Tab-separated table of C-alpha atoms and ligand atoms in Angstrom:
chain	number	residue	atom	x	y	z
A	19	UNK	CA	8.000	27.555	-5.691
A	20	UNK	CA	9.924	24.403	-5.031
A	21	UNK	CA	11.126	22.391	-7.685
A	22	UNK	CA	9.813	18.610	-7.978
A	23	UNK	CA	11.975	15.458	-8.808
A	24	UNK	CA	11.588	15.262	-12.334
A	25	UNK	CA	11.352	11.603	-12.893
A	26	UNK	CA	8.430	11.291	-11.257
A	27	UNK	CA	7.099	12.489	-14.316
A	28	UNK	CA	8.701	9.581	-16.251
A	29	UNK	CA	6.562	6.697	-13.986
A	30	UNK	CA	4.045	5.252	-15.807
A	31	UNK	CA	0.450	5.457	-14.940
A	32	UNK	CA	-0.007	4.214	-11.154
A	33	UNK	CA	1.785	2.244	-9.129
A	34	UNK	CA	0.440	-1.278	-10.370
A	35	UNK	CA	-1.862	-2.392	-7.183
A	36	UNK	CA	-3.307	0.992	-6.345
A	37	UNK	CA	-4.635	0.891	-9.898
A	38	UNK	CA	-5.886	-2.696	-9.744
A	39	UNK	CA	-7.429	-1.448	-6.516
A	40	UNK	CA	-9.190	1.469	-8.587
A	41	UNK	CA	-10.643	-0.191	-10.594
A	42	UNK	CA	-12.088	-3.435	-8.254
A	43	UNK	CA	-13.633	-0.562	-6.540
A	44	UNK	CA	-15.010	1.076	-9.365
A	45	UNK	CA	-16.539	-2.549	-10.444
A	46	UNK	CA	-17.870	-2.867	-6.729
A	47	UNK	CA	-19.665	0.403	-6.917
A	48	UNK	CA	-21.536	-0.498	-10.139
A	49	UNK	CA	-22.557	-3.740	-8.508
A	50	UNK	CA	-22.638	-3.150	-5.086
A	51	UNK	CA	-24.296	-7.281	-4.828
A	52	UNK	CA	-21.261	-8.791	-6.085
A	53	UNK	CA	-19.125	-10.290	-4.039
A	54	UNK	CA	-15.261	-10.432	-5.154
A	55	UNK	CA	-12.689	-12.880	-4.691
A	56	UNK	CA	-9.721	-10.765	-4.222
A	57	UNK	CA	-6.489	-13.229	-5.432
A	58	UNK	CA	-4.377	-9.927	-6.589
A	59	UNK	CA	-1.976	-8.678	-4.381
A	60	UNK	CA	0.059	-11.300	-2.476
A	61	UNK	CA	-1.655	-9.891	0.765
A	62	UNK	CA	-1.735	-12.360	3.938
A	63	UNK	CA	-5.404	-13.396	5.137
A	64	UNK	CA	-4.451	-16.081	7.939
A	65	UNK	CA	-4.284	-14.677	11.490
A	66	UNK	CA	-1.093	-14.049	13.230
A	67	UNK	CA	0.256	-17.230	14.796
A	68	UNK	CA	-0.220	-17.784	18.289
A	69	UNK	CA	3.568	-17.495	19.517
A	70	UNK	CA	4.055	-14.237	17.750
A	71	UNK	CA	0.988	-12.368	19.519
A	72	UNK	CA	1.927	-14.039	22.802
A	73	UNK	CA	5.461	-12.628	22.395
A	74	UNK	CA	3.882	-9.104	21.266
A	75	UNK	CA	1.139	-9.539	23.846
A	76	UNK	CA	4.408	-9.984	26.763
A	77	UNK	CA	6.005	-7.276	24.979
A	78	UNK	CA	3.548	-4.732	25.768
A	79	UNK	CA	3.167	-5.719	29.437
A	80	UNK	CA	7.623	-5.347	29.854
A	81	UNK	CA	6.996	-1.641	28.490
A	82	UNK	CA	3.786	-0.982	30.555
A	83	UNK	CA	6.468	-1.276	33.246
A	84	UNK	CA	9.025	1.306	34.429
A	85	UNK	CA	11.728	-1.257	35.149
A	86	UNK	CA	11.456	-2.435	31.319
A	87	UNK	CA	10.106	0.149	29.355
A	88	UNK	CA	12.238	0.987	26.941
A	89	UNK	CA	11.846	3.969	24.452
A	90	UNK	CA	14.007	4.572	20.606
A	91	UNK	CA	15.977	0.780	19.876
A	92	UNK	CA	18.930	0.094	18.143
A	93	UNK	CA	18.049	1.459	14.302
A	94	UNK	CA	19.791	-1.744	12.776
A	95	UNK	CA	17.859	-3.835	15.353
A	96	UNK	CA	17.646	-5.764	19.095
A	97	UNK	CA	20.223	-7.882	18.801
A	98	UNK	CA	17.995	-10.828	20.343
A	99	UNK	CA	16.336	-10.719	16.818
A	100	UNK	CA	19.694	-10.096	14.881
A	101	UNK	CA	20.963	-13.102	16.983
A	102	UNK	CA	18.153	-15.048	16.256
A	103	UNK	CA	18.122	-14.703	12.226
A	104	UNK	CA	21.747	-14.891	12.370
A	105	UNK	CA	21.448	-18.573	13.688
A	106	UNK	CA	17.945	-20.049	12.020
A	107	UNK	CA	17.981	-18.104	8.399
A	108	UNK	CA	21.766	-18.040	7.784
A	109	UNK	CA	22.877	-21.121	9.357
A	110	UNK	CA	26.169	-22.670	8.394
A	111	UNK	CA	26.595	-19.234	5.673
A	112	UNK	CA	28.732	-17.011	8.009
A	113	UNK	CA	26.326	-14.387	8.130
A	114	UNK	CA	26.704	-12.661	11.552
A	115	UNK	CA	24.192	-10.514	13.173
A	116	UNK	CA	26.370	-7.264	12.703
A	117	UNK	CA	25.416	-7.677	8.964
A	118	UNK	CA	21.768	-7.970	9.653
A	119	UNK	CA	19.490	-4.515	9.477
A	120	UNK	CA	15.882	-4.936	11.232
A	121	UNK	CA	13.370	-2.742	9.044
A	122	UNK	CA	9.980	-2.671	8.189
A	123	UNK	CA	9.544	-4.190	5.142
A	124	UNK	CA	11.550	-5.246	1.683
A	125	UNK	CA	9.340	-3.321	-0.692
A	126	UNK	CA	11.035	0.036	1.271
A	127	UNK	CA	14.689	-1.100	1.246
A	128	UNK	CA	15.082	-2.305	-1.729
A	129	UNK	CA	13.473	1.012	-2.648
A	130	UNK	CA	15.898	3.239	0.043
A	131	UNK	CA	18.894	1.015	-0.903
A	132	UNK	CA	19.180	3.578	-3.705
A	133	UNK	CA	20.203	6.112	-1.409
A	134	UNK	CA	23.539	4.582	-1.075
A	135	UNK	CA	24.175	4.082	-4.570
A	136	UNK	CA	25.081	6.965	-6.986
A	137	UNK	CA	21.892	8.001	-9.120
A	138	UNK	CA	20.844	10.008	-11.973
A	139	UNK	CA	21.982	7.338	-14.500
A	140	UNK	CA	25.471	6.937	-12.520
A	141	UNK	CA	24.821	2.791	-12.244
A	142	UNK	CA	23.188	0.965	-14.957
A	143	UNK	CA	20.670	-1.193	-13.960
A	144	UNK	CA	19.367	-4.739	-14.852
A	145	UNK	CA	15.652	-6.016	-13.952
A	146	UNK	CA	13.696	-8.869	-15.192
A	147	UNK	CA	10.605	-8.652	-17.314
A	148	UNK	CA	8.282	-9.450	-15.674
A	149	UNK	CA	9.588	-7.938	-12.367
A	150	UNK	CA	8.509	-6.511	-9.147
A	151	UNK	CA	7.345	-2.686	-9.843
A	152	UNK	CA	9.130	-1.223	-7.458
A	153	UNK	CA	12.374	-1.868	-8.214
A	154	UNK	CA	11.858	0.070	-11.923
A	155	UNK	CA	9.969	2.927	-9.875
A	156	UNK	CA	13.022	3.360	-7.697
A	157	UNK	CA	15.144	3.517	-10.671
A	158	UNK	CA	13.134	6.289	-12.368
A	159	UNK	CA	12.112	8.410	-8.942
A	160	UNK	CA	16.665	8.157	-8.851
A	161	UNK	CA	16.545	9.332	-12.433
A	162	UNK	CA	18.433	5.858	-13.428
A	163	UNK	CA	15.599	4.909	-16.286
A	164	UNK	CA	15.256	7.958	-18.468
A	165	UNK	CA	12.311	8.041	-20.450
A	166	UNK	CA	9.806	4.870	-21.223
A	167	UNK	CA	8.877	3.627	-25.243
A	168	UNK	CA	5.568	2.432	-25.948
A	169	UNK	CA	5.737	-0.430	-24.067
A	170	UNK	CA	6.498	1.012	-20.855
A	171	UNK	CA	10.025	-0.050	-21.236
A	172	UNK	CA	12.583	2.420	-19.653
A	173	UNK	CA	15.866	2.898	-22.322
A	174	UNK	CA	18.017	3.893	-19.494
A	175	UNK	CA	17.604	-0.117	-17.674
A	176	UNK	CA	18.857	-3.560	-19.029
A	177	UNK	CA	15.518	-6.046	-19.398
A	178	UNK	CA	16.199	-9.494	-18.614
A	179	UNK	CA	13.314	-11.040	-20.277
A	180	UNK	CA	12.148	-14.189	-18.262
A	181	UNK	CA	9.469	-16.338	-20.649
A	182	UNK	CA	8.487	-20.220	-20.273
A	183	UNK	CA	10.800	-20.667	-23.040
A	184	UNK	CA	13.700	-19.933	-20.663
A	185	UNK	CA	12.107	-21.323	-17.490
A	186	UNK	CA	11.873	-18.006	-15.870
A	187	UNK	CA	15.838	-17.710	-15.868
A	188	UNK	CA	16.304	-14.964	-18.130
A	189	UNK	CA	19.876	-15.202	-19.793
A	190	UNK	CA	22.556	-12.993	-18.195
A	191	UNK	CA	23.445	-10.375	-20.610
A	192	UNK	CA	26.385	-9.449	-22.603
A	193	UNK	CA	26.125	-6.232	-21.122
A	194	UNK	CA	27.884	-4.685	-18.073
A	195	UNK	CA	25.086	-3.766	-15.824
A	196	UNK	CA	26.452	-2.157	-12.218
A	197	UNK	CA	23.462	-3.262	-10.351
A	198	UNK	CA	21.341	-6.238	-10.866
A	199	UNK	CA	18.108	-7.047	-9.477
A	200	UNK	CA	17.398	-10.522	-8.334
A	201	UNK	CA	13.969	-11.733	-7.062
A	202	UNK	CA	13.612	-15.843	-6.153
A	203	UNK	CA	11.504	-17.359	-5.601
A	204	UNK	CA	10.188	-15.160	-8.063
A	205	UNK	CA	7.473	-12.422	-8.230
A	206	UNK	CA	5.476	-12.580	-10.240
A	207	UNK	CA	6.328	-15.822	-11.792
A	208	UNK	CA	6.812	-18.100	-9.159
A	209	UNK	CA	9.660	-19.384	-10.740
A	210	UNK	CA	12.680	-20.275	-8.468
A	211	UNK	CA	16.628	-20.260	-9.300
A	212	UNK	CA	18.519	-23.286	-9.332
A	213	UNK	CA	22.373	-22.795	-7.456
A	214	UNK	CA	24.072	-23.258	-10.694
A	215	UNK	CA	22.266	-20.305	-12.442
A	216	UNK	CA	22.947	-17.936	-9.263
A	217	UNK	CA	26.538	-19.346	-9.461
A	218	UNK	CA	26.407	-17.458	-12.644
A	219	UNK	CA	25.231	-14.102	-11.836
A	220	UNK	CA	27.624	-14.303	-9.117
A	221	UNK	CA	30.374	-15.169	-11.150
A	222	UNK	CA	29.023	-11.995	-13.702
A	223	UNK	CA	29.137	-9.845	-10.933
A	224	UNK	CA	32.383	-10.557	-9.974
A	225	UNK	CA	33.588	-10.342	-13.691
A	226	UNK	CA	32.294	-6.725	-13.889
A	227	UNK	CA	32.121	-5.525	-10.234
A	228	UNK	CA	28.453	-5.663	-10.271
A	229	UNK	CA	26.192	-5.407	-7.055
A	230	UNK	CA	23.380	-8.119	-6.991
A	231	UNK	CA	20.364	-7.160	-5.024
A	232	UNK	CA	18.913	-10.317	-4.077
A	233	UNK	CA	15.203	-10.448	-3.520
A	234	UNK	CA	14.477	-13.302	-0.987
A	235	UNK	CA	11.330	-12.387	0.320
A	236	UNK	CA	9.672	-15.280	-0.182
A	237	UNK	CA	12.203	-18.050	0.581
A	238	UNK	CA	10.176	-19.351	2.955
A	239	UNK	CA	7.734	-21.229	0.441
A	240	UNK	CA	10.881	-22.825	-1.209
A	241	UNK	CA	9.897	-26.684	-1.052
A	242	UNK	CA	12.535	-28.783	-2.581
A	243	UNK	CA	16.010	-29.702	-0.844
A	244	UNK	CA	17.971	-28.392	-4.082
A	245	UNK	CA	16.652	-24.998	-4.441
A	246	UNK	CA	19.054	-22.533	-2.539
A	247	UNK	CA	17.639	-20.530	0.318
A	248	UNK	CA	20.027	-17.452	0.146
A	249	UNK	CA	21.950	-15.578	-2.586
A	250	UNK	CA	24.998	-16.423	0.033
A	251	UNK	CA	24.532	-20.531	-0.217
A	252	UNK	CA	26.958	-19.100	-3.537
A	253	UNK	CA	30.839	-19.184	-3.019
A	254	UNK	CA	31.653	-15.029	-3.398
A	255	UNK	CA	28.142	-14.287	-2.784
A	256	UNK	CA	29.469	-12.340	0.207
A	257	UNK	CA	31.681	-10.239	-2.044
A	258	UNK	CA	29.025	-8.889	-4.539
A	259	UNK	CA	25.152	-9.620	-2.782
A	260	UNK	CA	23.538	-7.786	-0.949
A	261	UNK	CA	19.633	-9.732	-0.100
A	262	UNK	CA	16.220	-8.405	0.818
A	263	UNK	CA	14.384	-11.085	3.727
A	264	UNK	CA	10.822	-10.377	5.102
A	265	UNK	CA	8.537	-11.961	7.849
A	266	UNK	CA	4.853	-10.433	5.785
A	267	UNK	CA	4.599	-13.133	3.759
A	268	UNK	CA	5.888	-16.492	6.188
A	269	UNK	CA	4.762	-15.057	9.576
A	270	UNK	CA	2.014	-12.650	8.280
A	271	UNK	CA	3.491	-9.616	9.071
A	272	UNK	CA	2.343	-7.516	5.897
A	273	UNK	CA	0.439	-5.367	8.004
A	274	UNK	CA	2.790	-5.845	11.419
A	275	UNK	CA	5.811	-4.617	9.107
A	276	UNK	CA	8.747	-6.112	9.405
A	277	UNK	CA	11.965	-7.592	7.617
A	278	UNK	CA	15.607	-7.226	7.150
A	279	UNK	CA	18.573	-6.714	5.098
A	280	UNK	CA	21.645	-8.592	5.104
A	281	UNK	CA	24.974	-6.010	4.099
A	282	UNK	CA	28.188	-8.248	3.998
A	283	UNK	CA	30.937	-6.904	5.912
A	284	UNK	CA	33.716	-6.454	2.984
A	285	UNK	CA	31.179	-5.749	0.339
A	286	UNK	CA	32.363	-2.451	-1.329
A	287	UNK	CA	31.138	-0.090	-3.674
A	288	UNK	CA	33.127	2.588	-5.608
A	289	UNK	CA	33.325	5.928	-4.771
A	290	UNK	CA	33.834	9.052	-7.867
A	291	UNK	CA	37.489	9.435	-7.008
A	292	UNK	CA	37.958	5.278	-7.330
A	293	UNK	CA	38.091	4.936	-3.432
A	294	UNK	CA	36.496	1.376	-2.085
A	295	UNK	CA	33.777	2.274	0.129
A	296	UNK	CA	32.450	-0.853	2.468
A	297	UNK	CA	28.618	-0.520	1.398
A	298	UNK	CA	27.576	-1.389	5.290
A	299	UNK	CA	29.211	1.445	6.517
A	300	UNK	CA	26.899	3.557	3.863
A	301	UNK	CA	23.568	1.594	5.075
A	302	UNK	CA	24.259	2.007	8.345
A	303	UNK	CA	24.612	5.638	8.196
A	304	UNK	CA	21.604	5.654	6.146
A	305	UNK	CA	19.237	3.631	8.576
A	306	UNK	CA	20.565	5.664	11.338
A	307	UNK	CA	19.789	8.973	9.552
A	308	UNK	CA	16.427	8.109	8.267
A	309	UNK	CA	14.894	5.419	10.282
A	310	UNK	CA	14.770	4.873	13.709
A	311	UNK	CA	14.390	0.981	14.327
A	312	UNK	CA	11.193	-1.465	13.981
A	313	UNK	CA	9.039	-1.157	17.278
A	314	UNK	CA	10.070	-3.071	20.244
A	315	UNK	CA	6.865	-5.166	20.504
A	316	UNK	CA	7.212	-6.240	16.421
A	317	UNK	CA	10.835	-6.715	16.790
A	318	UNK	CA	9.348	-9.298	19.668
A	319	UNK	CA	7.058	-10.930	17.641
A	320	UNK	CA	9.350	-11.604	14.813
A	321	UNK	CA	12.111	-13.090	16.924
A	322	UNK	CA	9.257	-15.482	17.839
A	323	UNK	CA	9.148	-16.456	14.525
A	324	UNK	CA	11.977	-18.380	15.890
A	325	UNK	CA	11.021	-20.205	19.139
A	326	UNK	CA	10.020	-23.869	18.593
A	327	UNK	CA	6.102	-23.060	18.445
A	328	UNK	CA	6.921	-20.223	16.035
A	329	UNK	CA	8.585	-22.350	13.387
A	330	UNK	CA	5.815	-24.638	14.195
A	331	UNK	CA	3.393	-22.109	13.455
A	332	UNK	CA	4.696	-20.406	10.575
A	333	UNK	CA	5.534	-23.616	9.131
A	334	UNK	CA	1.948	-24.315	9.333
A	335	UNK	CA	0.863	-20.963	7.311
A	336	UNK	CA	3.226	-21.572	4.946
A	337	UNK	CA	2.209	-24.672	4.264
A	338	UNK	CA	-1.518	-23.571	4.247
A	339	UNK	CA	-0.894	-21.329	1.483
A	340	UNK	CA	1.001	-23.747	-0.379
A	341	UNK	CA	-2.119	-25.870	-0.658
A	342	UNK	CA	-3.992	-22.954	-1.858
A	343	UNK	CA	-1.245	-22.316	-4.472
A	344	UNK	CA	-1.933	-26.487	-5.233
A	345	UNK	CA	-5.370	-26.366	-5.894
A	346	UNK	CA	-4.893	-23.209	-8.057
A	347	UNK	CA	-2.573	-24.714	-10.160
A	348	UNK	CA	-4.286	-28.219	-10.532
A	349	UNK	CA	-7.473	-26.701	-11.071
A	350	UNK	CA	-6.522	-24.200	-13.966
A	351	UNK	CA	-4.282	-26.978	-15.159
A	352	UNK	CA	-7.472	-29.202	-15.676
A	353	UNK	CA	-9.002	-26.123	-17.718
A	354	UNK	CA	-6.389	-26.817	-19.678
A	355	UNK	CA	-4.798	-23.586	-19.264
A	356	UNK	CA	-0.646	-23.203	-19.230
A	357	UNK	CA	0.384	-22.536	-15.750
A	358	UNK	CA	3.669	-21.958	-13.913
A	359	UNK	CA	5.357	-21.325	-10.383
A	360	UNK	CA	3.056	-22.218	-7.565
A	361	UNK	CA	4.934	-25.547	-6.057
A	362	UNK	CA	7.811	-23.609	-4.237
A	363	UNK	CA	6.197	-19.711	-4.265
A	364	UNK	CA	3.202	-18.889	-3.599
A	365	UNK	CA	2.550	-17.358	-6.983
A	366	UNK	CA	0.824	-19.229	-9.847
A	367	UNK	CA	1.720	-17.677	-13.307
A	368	UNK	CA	-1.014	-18.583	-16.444
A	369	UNK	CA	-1.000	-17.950	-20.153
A	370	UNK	CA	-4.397	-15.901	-20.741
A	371	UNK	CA	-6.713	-18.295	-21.694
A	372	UNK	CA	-8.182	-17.494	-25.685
A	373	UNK	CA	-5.352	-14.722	-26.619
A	374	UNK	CA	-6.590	-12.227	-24.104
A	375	UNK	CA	-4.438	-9.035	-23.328
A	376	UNK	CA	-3.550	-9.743	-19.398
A	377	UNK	CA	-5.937	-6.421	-18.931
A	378	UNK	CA	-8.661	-8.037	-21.044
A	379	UNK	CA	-8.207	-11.425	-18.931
A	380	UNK	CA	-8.592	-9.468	-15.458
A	381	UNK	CA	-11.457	-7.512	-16.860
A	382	UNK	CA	-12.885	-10.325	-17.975
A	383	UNK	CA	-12.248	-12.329	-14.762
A	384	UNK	CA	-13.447	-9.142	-12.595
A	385	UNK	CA	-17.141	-8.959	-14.518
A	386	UNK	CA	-17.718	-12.769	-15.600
A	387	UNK	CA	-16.037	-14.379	-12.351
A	388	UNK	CA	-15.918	-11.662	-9.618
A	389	UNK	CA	-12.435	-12.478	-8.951
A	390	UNK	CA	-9.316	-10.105	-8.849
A	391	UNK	CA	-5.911	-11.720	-10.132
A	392	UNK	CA	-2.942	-9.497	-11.180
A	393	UNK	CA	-2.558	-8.840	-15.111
A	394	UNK	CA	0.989	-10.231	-16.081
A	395	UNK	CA	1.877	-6.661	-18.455
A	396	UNK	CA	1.614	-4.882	-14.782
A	397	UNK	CA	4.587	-6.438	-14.277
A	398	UNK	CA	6.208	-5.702	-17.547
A	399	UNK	CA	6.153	-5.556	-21.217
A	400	UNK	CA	7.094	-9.881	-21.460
A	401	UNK	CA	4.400	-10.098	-18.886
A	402	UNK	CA	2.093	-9.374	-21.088
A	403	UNK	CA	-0.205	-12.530	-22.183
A	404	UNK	CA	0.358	-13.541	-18.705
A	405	UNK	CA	-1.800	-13.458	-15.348
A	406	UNK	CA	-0.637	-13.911	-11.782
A	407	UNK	CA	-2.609	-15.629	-8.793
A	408	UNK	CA	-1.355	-15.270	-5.407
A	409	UNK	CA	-2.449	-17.993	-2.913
A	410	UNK	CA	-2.952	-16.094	0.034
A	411	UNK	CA	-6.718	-16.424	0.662
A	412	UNK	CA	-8.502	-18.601	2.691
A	413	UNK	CA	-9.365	-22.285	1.613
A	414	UNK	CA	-12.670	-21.195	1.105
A	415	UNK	CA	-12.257	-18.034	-1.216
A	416	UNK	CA	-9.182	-20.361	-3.221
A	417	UNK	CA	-12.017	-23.279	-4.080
A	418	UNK	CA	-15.093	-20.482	-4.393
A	419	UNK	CA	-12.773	-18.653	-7.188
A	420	UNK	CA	-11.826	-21.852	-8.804
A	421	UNK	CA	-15.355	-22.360	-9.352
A	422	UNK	CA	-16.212	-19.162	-10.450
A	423	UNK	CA	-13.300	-19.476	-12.867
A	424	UNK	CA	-14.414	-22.502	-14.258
A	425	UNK	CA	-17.806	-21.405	-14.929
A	426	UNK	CA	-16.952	-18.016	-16.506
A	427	UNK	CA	-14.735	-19.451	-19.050
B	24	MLT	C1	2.711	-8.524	-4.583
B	24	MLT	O1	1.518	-8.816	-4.645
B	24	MLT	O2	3.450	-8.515	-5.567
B	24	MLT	C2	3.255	-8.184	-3.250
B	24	MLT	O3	2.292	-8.276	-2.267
B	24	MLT	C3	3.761	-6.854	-3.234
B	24	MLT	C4	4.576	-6.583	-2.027
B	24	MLT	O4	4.911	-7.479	-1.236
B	24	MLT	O5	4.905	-5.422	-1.881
């Protein structure tokens, strides 16, 4: 028989939003009349802006035709979309469209970038807590975590715990870690990094030769003038960051699939025998191995993301959810609840209302209110006590659960 990966054994329970999903369906099947208000996972309800299904839509047509059909891309990407990020997302930073990688989604390479690092407890890691599931189930599939305590914590990884008490900026350790995990604006918290506090992970990193893995998925919803876009608006960011981008959330691609990864040319790794290994050279190989390029007609859409009606357009989503994330943290504000994030992400982070457990809040939320929110110890054992909102919902839904909410508590 073949053997399994081990560490599988080590995850805990389910992956966070399949369970949340099991058991919003078990509640719908006891009461099939209710009618939920689903504000859990950051999932994208808007349609897909006009410009981007027009491009997709003309997409289609060029490979209905012989003259332009074209069959396998690039794996790291067209470069008309390279080009195109290259210019809009990285403008002014010397980021070149050889360093961009087209893929289809963030959740799977900040997942896969694992395969280029050395595993099985090689690389010590650093996460928040609270922090983004998957990038402590990618640790312990690699065998990086080693075995969890009671509180889900993994002894093998470095917690960075991010509480209101520190705005959300956990302190950066002591410790050595070889790998850090960034994520700002932040999920879950919503909270966003100001350039002096990335100054100083980047100036850790380069202290200790640590790779950052920068998490800017949701960059787009960044509001203020002062709050940096990129991990490389840092002097040396190019020398130790490597960052996540993604079009799900901004151009509502969650379903479409696709975003990108930006691997500086001259950012190393080291190999067992000391030797300086250019970590691009390692993705590339990997992509090309494992993946064989975003389709043609996506890659399309996304570089319409770009066009004047695009940024329009997407501006225009954004925006949209960023009133939703408004009147969710106005109205729990004037419950008098403690909330956070929500004004440049389009998370809103609470305090559970009368010393709930964040399980006991959703539960309660899920009979009394008929609304789904994401319990904050999903996220981690200082998430606990805590309860995320996403804002992606229609207008509708947003002021329907506020109103639910109030009358349920
Ligand atoms: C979330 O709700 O945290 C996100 O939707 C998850 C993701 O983007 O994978």
């Amino acid at each position: 028989m073949a053997r399994v990966n081990d560490h599988f054994r080590l995850l805990k329970a389910g992956y966070l939003f399949p369970e949340i999903g099991r058991r919003v369906r078990a509640f719908q099947e006891a009461n099939p009349d209710k009618s939920i208000i689903k504000l859990g996972i950051g999932d994208v309800t808007e349609p897909l802006p006009a410009a981007i299904r027009e491009a997709m839509h003309a997409a289609i047509d060029e490979l209905g035709d012989r003259d332009t059909f074209r069959g396998y891309g690039p794996e790291k990407g067209y470069p008309f979309l390279r080009e195109a990020i290259a210019a809009h997302d990285f403008k002014g930073l010397n980021v070149s469209p050889e360093e961009i990688y087209i893929s289809d989604g963030s959740k799977c390479d900040c997942g896969n970038v694992l395969d280029i690092l050395a595993a099985n407890g090689a690389n010590k890691i650093a996460v928040a807590d609270p922090v983004y599931p998957v990038y402590v189930d990618t640790n312990v599939m690699a065998g990086n975590a080693g075995p969890a305590d009671e509180n889900g914590r993994y002894e093998g990884l470095i917690y960075l715990e991010a509480t209101a008490e520190n705005d959300f900026q956990p302190a950066i350790p002591e410790a050595k870690a070889d790998v850090v995990y960034l994520c700002y604006p932040n999920n879950p918290t919503g909270a966003v990094a100001s350039k002096e506090y990335l100054a100083e992970w980047v100036a850790y990193a380069k202290r200790h030769g640590s790779l950052l893995l920068f998490d800017a998925a949701y960059t787009a919803f960044i509001k203020d003038a002062d709050v940096p876009r990129s991990i490389y608006e840092i002097d040396g960011a190019r020398d130790c960051a490597i960052e996540f981008r993604s079009f799900s959330k901004n151009a509502g691609f969650t379903g479409v699939r696709c975003a990108f990864t930006v691997v500086p040319e001259g950012l190393t790794g080291t190999a067992s025998d000391g030797t300086e290994i250019p970590l691009a050279k390692l993705w590339d190989r990997r992509q090309s191995t494992k993946f064989n390029g975003v389709s043609y007609i996506v890659q399309r859409g996304a570089a319409a993301v770009y066009s004047e009606a695009g940024q329009r357009q997407t501006g225009e989503l954004v925006d949209f959810y960023m009133e939703n994330a408004r009147l969710i943290r106005e109205g729990l504000s004037a419950l008098r609840m403690d909330v956070y994030g929500g004004v440049n992400a389009p998370y809103v982070w609470l305090k559970t209302p009368g010393g709930d457990s964040s399980w006991e809040f959703f539960d309660r939320l899920l009979t009394k209110a008929n609304v789904v929110g994401t319990p904050g110890a999903g996220f981690g054992a200082a998430g606990e006590g805590y309860f995320r909102l996403s804002a992606f919902n229609s207008r509708e839904n947003v002021i329907a659960a506020l109103e639910r909410i109030k009358a349920a508590l």
